[in-house]
């Protein structure tokens, strides 16, 4: 389809109605047919997760990586630890 906001030469208009033939045209047509095939269905045991919002995997605010002193038994930041190796702005 030609852009209706531009001027076109007669040759451009003739190309629109021309039927394409030959091995190259058949190859393109085969690729179009393959692309139009229905997608394979996911198996019923497939589990899908939404990684959006708080569960997202977006990079940090400034693209930085920060370390927090973590207490796994409490599942919380260890407030007693501090120092240059920890960034407590996000605790």
Coordinates of N, CA, C and O in Angstrom, one line a residue:
X1 N 0.9 -1.2 0.0 CA 0.0 0.0 0.0 C 0.9 1.2 0.0 O 1.8 1.3 0.8
X2 N 0.6 2.2 -0.8 CA 1.3 3.4 -1.0 C 0.8 4.4 0.0 O -0.4 4.5 0.4
X3 N 1.7 5.3 0.4 CA 1.4 6.4 1.4 C 0.5 7.4 0.6 O 0.9 8.0 -0.3
X4 N -0.7 7.6 1.1 CA -1.6 8.5 0.4 C -1.2 10.0 0.5 O -1.7 10.9 -0.2
X5 N -0.3 10.3 1.4 CA 0.1 11.7 1.6 C 1.3 12.1 0.7 O 1.7 13.3 0.7
X6 N 1.7 11.2 -0.1 CA 2.9 11.5 -1.0 C 2.5 11.3 -2.5 O 1.5 10.6 -2.8
X7 N 3.3 11.9 -3.3 CA 3.1 11.8 -4.8 C 3.7 10.5 -5.2 O 4.8 10.1 -4.7
X8 N 3.1 9.8 -6.2 CA 3.7 8.6 -6.7 C 3.8 8.6 -8.2 O 3.0 9.2 -8.9
X9 N 4.8 7.9 -8.7 CA 5.0 7.8 -10.1 C 4.1 6.7 -10.7 O 3.7 5.8 -9.9
X10 N 3.9 6.7 -12.0 CA 3.1 5.7 -12.6 C 3.7 4.3 -12.4 O 3.0 3.3 -12.2
X11 N 5.0 4.2 -12.4 CA 5.7 2.9 -12.2 C 5.4 2.4 -10.8 O 5.2 1.2 -10.6
X12 N 5.3 3.2 -9.8 CA 4.9 2.8 -8.5 C 3.5 2.2 -8.4 O 3.3 1.2 -7.8
X13 N 2.6 2.8 -9.1 CA 1.2 2.4 -9.1 C 1.1 1.0 -9.9 O 0.4 0.1 -9.6
X14 N 1.9 0.9 -11.0 CA 1.9 -0.3 -11.8 C 2.4 -1.5 -11.0 O 2.0 -2.6 -11.1
X15 N 3.4 -1.3 -10.1 CA 4.0 -2.3 -9.3 C 3.0 -2.9 -8.3 O 3.0 -4.1 -7.9
X16 N 2.0 -2.1 -7.9 CA 1.0 -2.6 -6.9 C 0.2 -3.7 -7.5 O -0.2 -4.6 -6.8
X17 N -0.2 -3.6 -8.8 CA -1.1 -4.5 -9.4 C -0.3 -5.7 -10.0 O -0.9 -6.7 -10.4
X18 N 1.0 -5.6 -10.1 CA 1.8 -6.7 -10.7 C 1.8 -7.9 -9.8 O 2.0 -7.9 -8.6
X19 N 1.6 -9.1 -10.5 CA 1.7 -10.3 -9.8 C 3.1 -10.8 -9.7 O 3.8 -10.8 -10.8
X20 N 3.5 -11.2 -8.6 CA 4.9 -11.7 -8.4 C 5.0 -13.2 -8.7 O 4.2 -13.9 -8.2
X21 N 6.0 -13.6 -9.5 CA 6.1 -15.0 -9.9 C 7.6 -15.4 -9.7 O 8.5 -14.6 -9.5
X22 N 7.8 -16.7 -9.8 CA 9.2 -17.2 -9.7 C 9.5 -17.9 -8.4 O 8.7 -17.9 -7.5
X23 N 10.7 -18.4 -8.3 CA 11.1 -19.1 -7.1 C 11.2 -18.2 -5.9 O 10.8 -18.6 -4.8
X24 N 11.6 -16.9 -6.1 CA 11.7 -16.0 -4.9 C 10.3 -15.7 -4.4 O 10.1 -15.6 -3.2
X25 N 9.3 -15.5 -5.3 CA 8.0 -15.2 -4.8 C 7.4 -16.4 -4.1 O 6.7 -16.3 -3.1
X26 N 7.6 -17.6 -4.6 CA 7.1 -18.8 -4.0 C 7.7 -19.0 -2.6 O 7.1 -19.4 -1.6
X27 N 9.0 -18.7 -2.5 CA 9.7 -18.8 -1.2 C 9.1 -17.8 -0.2 O 8.8 -18.2 1.0
X28 N 8.8 -16.6 -0.6 CA 8.2 -15.6 0.3 C 6.8 -16.1 0.7 O 6.4 -16.0 1.8
X29 N 6.0 -16.6 -0.3 CA 4.7 -17.1 0.0 C 4.7 -18.2 1.0 O 3.9 -18.3 1.9
X30 N 5.7 -19.1 0.9 CA 5.8 -20.2 1.8 C 6.2 -19.7 3.2 O 5.6 -20.2 4.2
X31 N 7.0 -18.7 3.3 CA 7.3 -18.1 4.6 C 6.1 -17.4 5.2 O 5.9 -17.5 6.4
X32 N 5.3 -16.8 4.4 CA 4.0 -16.1 4.9 C 3.1 -17.2 5.4 O 2.5 -17.1 6.5
X33 N 3.0 -18.3 4.7 CA 2.1 -19.4 5.2 C 2.6 -20.0 6.5 O 1.8 -20.3 7.4
X34 N 3.9 -20.2 6.6 CA 4.5 -20.7 7.8 C 4.2 -19.7 9.0 O 3.9 -20.1 10.1
X35 N 4.3 -18.4 8.7 CA 4.1 -17.4 9.8 C 2.6 -17.4 10.2 O 2.3 -16.9 11.3
X36 N 1.7 -17.8 9.3 CA 0.3 -17.7 9.6 C -0.2 -19.0 10.3 O -1.4 -19.1 10.7
X37 N 0.7 -20.0 10.6 CA 0.3 -21.2 11.2 C 0.0 -20.9 12.7 O 0.5 -20.0 13.3
X38 N -1.0 -21.6 13.3 CA -1.4 -21.3 14.6 C -0.3 -21.6 15.6 O 0.5 -22.6 15.3
X39 N -0.2 -20.9 16.7 CA 0.9 -21.1 17.7 C 0.6 -22.4 18.4 O -0.5 -22.8 18.6
X40 N 1.7 -23.0 18.9 CA 1.5 -24.3 19.7 C 1.0 -23.9 21.0 O 1.3 -22.9 21.6
X41 N 0.1 -24.7 21.5 CA -0.5 -24.4 22.9 C 0.4 -24.8 24.0 O 1.2 -25.8 23.8
X42 N 0.4 -24.1 25.1 CA 1.2 -24.5 26.2 C 0.7 -25.7 26.9 O -0.6 -25.9 26.9
X43 N 1.5 -26.6 27.4 CA 1.0 -27.8 28.1 C 0.2 -27.4 29.3 O 0.5 -26.3 29.9
X44 N -0.8 -28.2 29.7 CA -1.6 -27.8 30.9 C -0.8 -27.7 32.2 O -1.3 -27.0 33.1
X45 N 0.3 -28.4 32.3 CA 1.1 -28.3 33.6 C 1.9 -27.0 33.7 O 2.6 -26.8 34.7
X46 N 1.9 -26.2 32.6 CA 2.8 -25.0 32.6 C 2.3 -24.0 33.6 O 1.1 -23.7 33.7
X47 N 3.2 -23.5 34.4 CA 2.8 -22.4 35.4 C 3.3 -21.1 34.9 O 4.4 -21.0 34.5
X48 N 2.4 -20.1 34.9 CA 2.8 -18.8 34.5 C 2.8 -17.8 35.7 O 1.9 -17.9 36.5
X49 N 3.7 -16.9 35.7 CA 3.8 -15.9 36.8 C 3.7 -14.5 36.2 O 4.3 -14.3 35.1
X50 N 3.2 -13.6 36.9 CA 3.1 -12.2 36.5 C 4.2 -11.5 37.3 O 4.2 -11.4 38.5
X51 N 5.3 -11.0 36.5 CA 6.4 -10.3 37.2 C 6.2 -8.8 36.9 O 6.9 -8.1 36.2
X52 N 5.2 -8.2 37.6 CA 4.8 -6.9 37.4 C 4.7 -6.2 38.8 O 4.4 -6.8 39.8
X53 N 4.9 -4.9 38.9 CA 4.8 -4.2 40.1 C 5.8 -4.6 41.1 O 7.0 -4.6 40.8
X54 N 5.4 -4.9 42.3 CA 6.4 -5.3 43.4 C 7.1 -6.6 43.0 O 8.2 -6.8 43.6
X55 N 6.5 -7.4 42.2 CA 7.2 -8.6 41.8 C 8.1 -8.5 40.6 O 8.6 -9.4 40.1
X56 N 8.1 -7.3 40.0 CA 8.9 -7.0 38.8 C 10.4 -7.2 38.9 O 10.9 -7.3 40.0
X57 N 11.0 -7.3 37.8 CA 12.5 -7.5 37.8 C 13.1 -6.3 37.1 O 14.2 -6.4 36.5
X58 N 12.5 -5.1 37.3 CA 13.1 -3.9 36.8 C 14.4 -3.5 37.5 O 14.5 -3.7 38.7
X59 N 15.4 -2.9 36.8 CA 16.6 -2.5 37.4 C 16.3 -1.5 38.5 O 15.3 -0.8 38.5
X60 N 17.2 -1.3 39.4 CA 17.1 -0.4 40.5 C 17.0 1.0 40.1 O 17.2 1.4 38.9
X61 N 16.6 1.9 41.0 CA 16.3 3.3 40.7 C 17.3 3.9 39.8 O 17.0 4.5 38.8
X62 N 18.6 3.9 40.2 CA 19.7 4.5 39.5 C 20.5 3.5 38.7 O 21.6 3.8 38.3
X63 N 20.0 2.3 38.5 CA 20.7 1.3 37.8 C 21.8 0.7 38.7 O 22.7 0.0 38.2
X64 N 21.7 1.0 40.0 CA 22.8 0.5 40.9 C 22.4 -0.8 41.6 O 21.2 -1.2 41.6
X65 N 23.4 -1.5 42.1 CA 23.2 -2.7 42.8 C 23.6 -2.3 44.3 O 24.6 -1.7 44.5
X66 N 22.7 -2.6 45.2 CA 23.0 -2.3 46.6 C 23.0 -3.6 47.5 O 22.3 -4.5 47.1
X67 N 23.7 -3.5 48.6 CA 23.7 -4.6 49.5 C 23.1 -4.2 50.8 O 23.3 -3.1 51.3
X68 N 22.3 -5.1 51.4 CA 21.7 -4.9 52.7 C 22.1 -6.1 53.6 O 22.1 -7.2 53.2
X69 N 22.3 -5.7 54.9 CA 22.6 -6.8 55.8 C 21.3 -7.6 56.1 O 20.3 -7.0 56.6
X70 N 21.2 -8.8 55.8 CA 20.0 -9.6 55.8 C 20.0 -10.7 56.8 O 21.0 -11.4 57.0
X71 N 18.9 -10.8 57.6 CA 18.8 -11.8 58.6 C 17.7 -12.8 58.0 O 16.5 -12.5 58.0
X72 N 18.2 -13.9 57.5 CA 17.2 -14.8 56.8 C 16.2 -15.4 57.8 O 15.1 -15.6 57.4
X73 N 16.6 -15.6 59.0 CA 15.6 -16.2 60.0 C 14.5 -15.2 60.3 O 13.3 -15.7 60.5
X74 N 14.7 -13.9 60.3 CA 13.7 -12.9 60.5 C 13.1 -12.4 59.2 O 12.1 -11.7 59.2
X75 N 13.8 -12.7 58.1 CA 13.4 -12.2 56.8 C 13.3 -10.7 56.8 O 12.3 -10.1 56.4
X76 N 14.3 -10.1 57.3 CA 14.3 -8.6 57.4 C 15.8 -8.1 57.4 O 16.7 -8.9 57.5
X77 N 15.9 -6.8 57.2 CA 17.2 -6.2 57.3 C 17.8 -6.2 58.7 O 17.0 -5.9 59.6
X78 N 19.1 -6.5 58.8 CA 19.7 -6.4 60.1 C 20.1 -5.0 60.4 O 21.0 -4.4 59.9
X79 N 19.4 -4.3 61.4 CA 19.5 -2.9 61.7 C 20.8 -2.7 62.5 O 21.3 -1.5 62.6
X80 N 21.4 -3.7 63.1 CA 22.6 -3.6 63.9 C 23.9 -3.4 63.1 O 24.8 -2.8 63.5
X81 N 23.9 -4.0 61.8 CA 25.0 -3.9 61.0 C 25.0 -2.6 60.2 O 24.0 -2.1 59.8
X82 N 26.2 -2.0 60.0 CA 26.3 -0.8 59.1 C 27.7 -0.8 58.6 O 28.5 -1.7 58.9
X83 N 28.0 0.2 57.8 CA 29.3 0.2 57.2 C 29.3 0.6 55.8 O 28.2 0.7 55.2
X84 N 30.5 0.7 55.2 CA 30.5 1.1 53.8 C 30.1 0.0 52.8 O 29.8 0.4 51.7
X85 N 30.1 -1.2 53.2 CA 29.7 -2.3 52.3 C 28.2 -2.4 52.2 O 27.7 -3.2 51.4
X86 N 27.4 -1.7 53.0 CA 25.9 -1.8 53.0 C 25.3 -0.5 52.6 O 25.9 0.6 53.0
X87 N 24.3 -0.5 51.9 CA 23.5 0.7 51.6 C 22.2 0.6 52.3 O 21.3 -0.1 51.9
X88 N 22.0 1.4 53.4 CA 20.8 1.3 54.2 C 19.7 2.2 53.8 O 18.7 2.3 54.4
X89 N 19.9 2.9 52.6 CA 18.8 3.8 52.2 C 17.5 3.0 51.9 O 16.4 3.6 52.0
X90 N 17.6 1.8 51.5 CA 16.4 1.0 51.1 C 16.0 0.0 52.1 O 15.1 -0.8 51.9
X91 N 16.5 0.1 53.3 CA 16.1 -0.9 54.4 C 14.9 -0.5 55.1 O 14.4 0.6 55.0

